[in-house]
PDB file of C-alpha atoms in Angstrom:
ATOM      1  CA  MET A   1      83.978 118.547  91.176  1.00 56.00           C
ATOM      2  CA  ILE A   2      87.268 117.464  89.610  1.00 62.00           C
ATOM      3  CA  LYS A   3      90.064 119.984  89.943  1.00 67.00           C
ATOM      4  CA  HIS A   4      92.533 120.076  87.088  1.00 68.00           C
ATOM      5  CA  PRO A   5      96.262 120.114  87.770  1.00 66.00           C
ATOM      6  CA  GLN A   6      97.770 123.571  87.988  1.00 83.00           C
ATOM      7  CA  SER A   7     101.380 122.406  88.039  1.00 92.00           C
ATOM      8  CA  LEU A   8     103.634 120.355  85.836  1.00 95.00           C
ATOM      9  CA  PHE A   9     104.288 117.962  88.705  1.00 97.00           C
ATOM     10  CA  GLY A  10     100.566 117.600  89.354  1.00 96.00           C
ATOM     11  CA  SER A  11      99.645 116.855  85.764  1.00 95.00           C
ATOM     12  CA  ARG A  12     102.439 114.312  85.413  1.00 97.00           C
ATOM     13  CA  LEU A  13     101.499 112.696  88.729  1.00 97.00           C
ATOM     14  CA  ARG A  14      97.853 112.390  87.701  1.00 96.00           C
ATOM     15  CA  ALA A  15      98.774 110.941  84.294  1.00 96.00           C
ATOM     16  CA  ALA A  16     101.121 108.373  85.857  1.00 97.00           C
ATOM     17  CA  ARG A  17      98.579 107.428  88.535  1.00 98.00           C
ATOM     18  CA  ILE A  18      95.813 106.946  85.981  1.00 97.00           C
ATOM     19  CA  ARG A  19      98.149 104.971  83.709  1.00 96.00           C
ATOM     20  CA  ALA A  20      98.944 102.724  86.700  1.00 97.00           C
ATOM     21  CA  GLY A  21      95.233 102.277  87.407  1.00 98.00           C
ATOM     22  CA  LEU A  22      95.482 103.468  91.002  1.00 98.00           C
ATOM     23  CA  PRO A  23      92.974 105.621  92.859  1.00 97.00           C
ATOM     24  CA  GLN A  24      94.414 108.487  94.901  1.00 97.00           C
ATOM     25  CA  ASP A  25      93.813 106.845  98.268  1.00 96.00           C
ATOM     26  CA  ARG A  26      95.544 103.602  97.262  1.00 97.00           C
ATOM     27  CA  LEU A  27      98.555 105.472  95.868  1.00 98.00           C
ATOM     28  CA  GLY A  28      98.854 107.424  99.098  1.00 97.00           C
ATOM     29  CA  VAL A  29      98.801 104.267 101.194  1.00 97.00           C
ATOM     30  CA  LEU A  30     101.374 102.614  98.925  1.00 98.00           C
ATOM     31  CA  ILE A  31     103.817 105.467  99.558  1.00 98.00           C
ATOM     32  CA  GLY A  32     103.260 105.290 103.303  1.00 96.00           C
ATOM     33  CA  LEU A  33     100.634 107.957 103.945  1.00 95.00           C
ATOM     34  CA  ASP A  34      97.967 107.409 106.571  1.00 95.00           C
ATOM     35  CA  GLU A  35      94.851 105.904 105.014  1.00 93.00           C
ATOM     36  CA  GLY A  36      92.668 108.668 106.460  1.00 94.00           C
ATOM     37  CA  CYS A  37      94.476 111.477 104.653  1.00 95.00           C
ATOM     38  CA  SER A  38      96.052 109.734 101.672  1.00 96.00           C
ATOM     39  CA  SER A  39      93.444 110.686  99.071  1.00 96.00           C
ATOM     40  CA  ALA A  40      93.402 114.343 100.114  1.00 96.00           C
ATOM     41  CA  ARG A  41      97.197 114.556 100.130  1.00 96.00           C
ATOM     42  CA  ILE A  42      97.558 113.023  96.667  1.00 97.00           C
ATOM     43  CA  SER A  43      94.780 115.311  95.422  1.00 96.00           C
ATOM     44  CA  ARG A  44      96.685 118.329  96.729  1.00 96.00           C
ATOM     45  CA  TYR A  45      99.828 117.170  94.957  1.00 97.00           C
ATOM     46  CA  GLU A  46      97.902 116.634  91.720  1.00 96.00           C
ATOM     47  CA  THR A  47      96.169 120.004  91.789  1.00 93.00           C
ATOM     48  CA  GLY A  48      99.343 121.842  92.741  1.00 93.00           C
ATOM     49  CA  THR A  49      97.958 123.056  96.066  1.00 93.00           C
ATOM     50  CA  HIS A  50     101.023 121.505  97.701  1.00 94.00           C
ATOM     51  CA  ALA A  51     104.332 120.344  96.272  1.00 94.00           C
ATOM     52  CA  PRO A  52     105.648 117.129  97.778  1.00 96.00           C
ATOM     53  CA  PRO A  53     109.135 116.948  99.222  1.00 96.00           C
ATOM     54  CA  PHE A  54     111.609 115.243  96.910  1.00 97.00           C
ATOM     55  CA  GLU A  55     111.585 112.106  99.064  1.00 97.00           C
ATOM     56  CA  ILE A  56     107.825 111.764  98.511  1.00 97.00           C
ATOM     57  CA  ALA A  57     108.325 112.356  94.773  1.00 98.00           C
ATOM     58  CA  GLN A  58     110.846 109.507  94.800  1.00 98.00           C
ATOM     59  CA  SER A  59     108.344 107.228  96.536  1.00 98.00           C
ATOM     60  CA  LEU A  60     105.607 108.182  94.081  1.00 98.00           C
ATOM     61  CA  ALA A  61     107.926 107.476  91.152  1.00 98.00           C
ATOM     62  CA  ALA A  62     108.873 104.072  92.545  1.00 98.00           C
ATOM     63  CA  VAL A  63     105.246 103.011  93.074  1.00 98.00           C
ATOM     64  CA  LEU A  64     104.150 104.383  89.689  1.00 98.00           C
ATOM     65  CA  ASN A  65     107.150 102.842  87.906  1.00 97.00           C
ATOM     66  CA  VAL A  66     108.390 106.084  86.363  1.00 98.00           C
ATOM     67  CA  PRO A  67     111.674 107.933  86.849  1.00 98.00           C
ATOM     68  CA  VAL A  68     111.385 110.834  89.267  1.00 98.00           C
ATOM     69  CA  ALA A  69     112.664 113.143  86.492  1.00 98.00           C
ATOM     70  CA  TYR A  70     109.398 112.473  84.635  1.00 98.00           C
ATOM     71  CA  PHE A  71     107.490 114.591  87.156  1.00 98.00           C
ATOM     72  CA  TYR A  72     109.692 117.622  86.522  1.00 97.00           C
ATOM     73  CA  CYS A  73     110.340 117.380  82.769  1.00 96.00           C
ATOM     74  CA  PRO A  74     108.781 120.364  80.966  1.00 95.00           C
ATOM     75  CA  GLN A  75     108.927 118.778  77.488  1.00 96.00           C
ATOM     76  CA  GLU A  76     106.125 116.321  76.780  1.00 95.00           C
ATOM     77  CA  LYS A  77     107.997 114.143  74.287  1.00 96.00           C
ATOM     78  CA  LEU A  78     111.108 114.043  76.473  1.00 96.00           C
ATOM     79  CA  ALA A  79     108.958 113.019  79.437  1.00 97.00           C
ATOM     80  CA  GLU A  80     107.558 110.171  77.327  1.00 96.00           C
ATOM     81  CA  VAL A  81     111.098 109.143  76.386  1.00 96.00           C
ATOM     82  CA  LEU A  82     112.085 109.070  80.063  1.00 96.00           C
ATOM     83  CA  VAL A  83     109.194 106.740  80.838  1.00 96.00           C
ATOM     84  CA  GLU A  84     110.108 104.441  77.949  1.00 95.00           C
ATOM     85  CA  LEU A  85     113.765 104.320  78.998  1.00 96.00           C
ATOM     86  CA  TYR A  86     112.964 103.641  82.626  1.00 96.00           C
ATOM     87  CA  GLY A  87     113.651 100.071  83.594  1.00 91.00           C
ATOM     88  CA  LEU A  88     115.730  99.157  80.568  1.00 96.00           C
ATOM     89  CA  ALA A  89     118.751  96.991  81.214  1.00 97.00           C
ATOM     90  CA  GLU A  90     122.175  98.657  81.290  1.00 97.00           C
ATOM     91  CA  ALA A  91     123.094  97.200  77.892  1.00 97.00           C
ATOM     92  CA  GLU A  92     119.860  98.510  76.375  1.00 97.00           C
ATOM     93  CA  LEU A  93     120.471 101.964  77.812  1.00 97.00           C
ATOM     94  CA  GLN A  94     124.002 101.914  76.399  1.00 97.00           C
ATOM     95  CA  PHE A  95     122.650 101.024  72.972  1.00 97.00           C
ATOM     96  CA  VAL A  96     120.106 103.858  73.093  1.00 97.00           C
ATOM     97  CA  LEU A  97     122.777 106.298  74.249  1.00 96.00           C
ATOM     98  CA  GLU A  98     125.061 105.333  71.367  1.00 97.00           C
ATOM     99  CA  GLU A  99     122.213 105.753  68.877  1.00 97.00           C
ATOM    100  CA  LEU A 100     121.373 109.176  70.293  1.00 95.00           C
ATOM    101  CA  ARG A 101     124.999 110.235  69.946  1.00 96.00           C
ATOM    102  CA  ILE A 102     124.966 109.161  66.291  1.00 96.00           C
ATOM    103  CA  ILE A 103     121.814 111.202  65.700  1.00 95.00           C
ATOM    104  CA  ARG A 104     123.378 114.235  67.372  1.00 94.00           C
ATOM    105  CA  GLU A 105     126.589 113.895  65.373  1.00 95.00           C
ATOM    106  CA  LYS A 106     124.620 113.747  62.117  1.00 93.00           C
ATOM    107  CA  ARG A 107     122.657 116.837  63.118  1.00 93.00           C
ATOM    108  CA  VAL A 108     125.818 118.757  64.011  1.00 92.00           C
ATOM    109  CA  ALA A 109     127.456 117.764  60.708  1.00 91.00           C
ATOM    110  CA  ARG A 110     124.332 118.756  58.772  1.00 91.00           C
ATOM    111  CA  ASP A 111     124.077 122.124  60.516  1.00 91.00           C
ATOM    112  CA  ALA A 112     127.804 122.932  60.096  1.00 84.00           C
TER     113      ALA A 112
END
């Protein structure tokens, strides 16, 4: 029986793991968990039974190639943006930041 995530962290973790094509046990081993308990531990994180310490969340993010903020972001579209921005070069991030500031300035001027 598949348990569905009951937490934001759990649903984001499951989505990232599936997107990466990793089974729970492999993900657990990749972050340094014992092979005998790795699948159960990841399952508990995904279902929300347990919340991982921040250090584990950082390890999960690194292996799954997502920013750790992705796991905690309550807005779906913003979470997607975080994933897309992750790994961009500094110059690319600067360009995106400048474009976002232009968009915000236009919105403020429009709403004034």
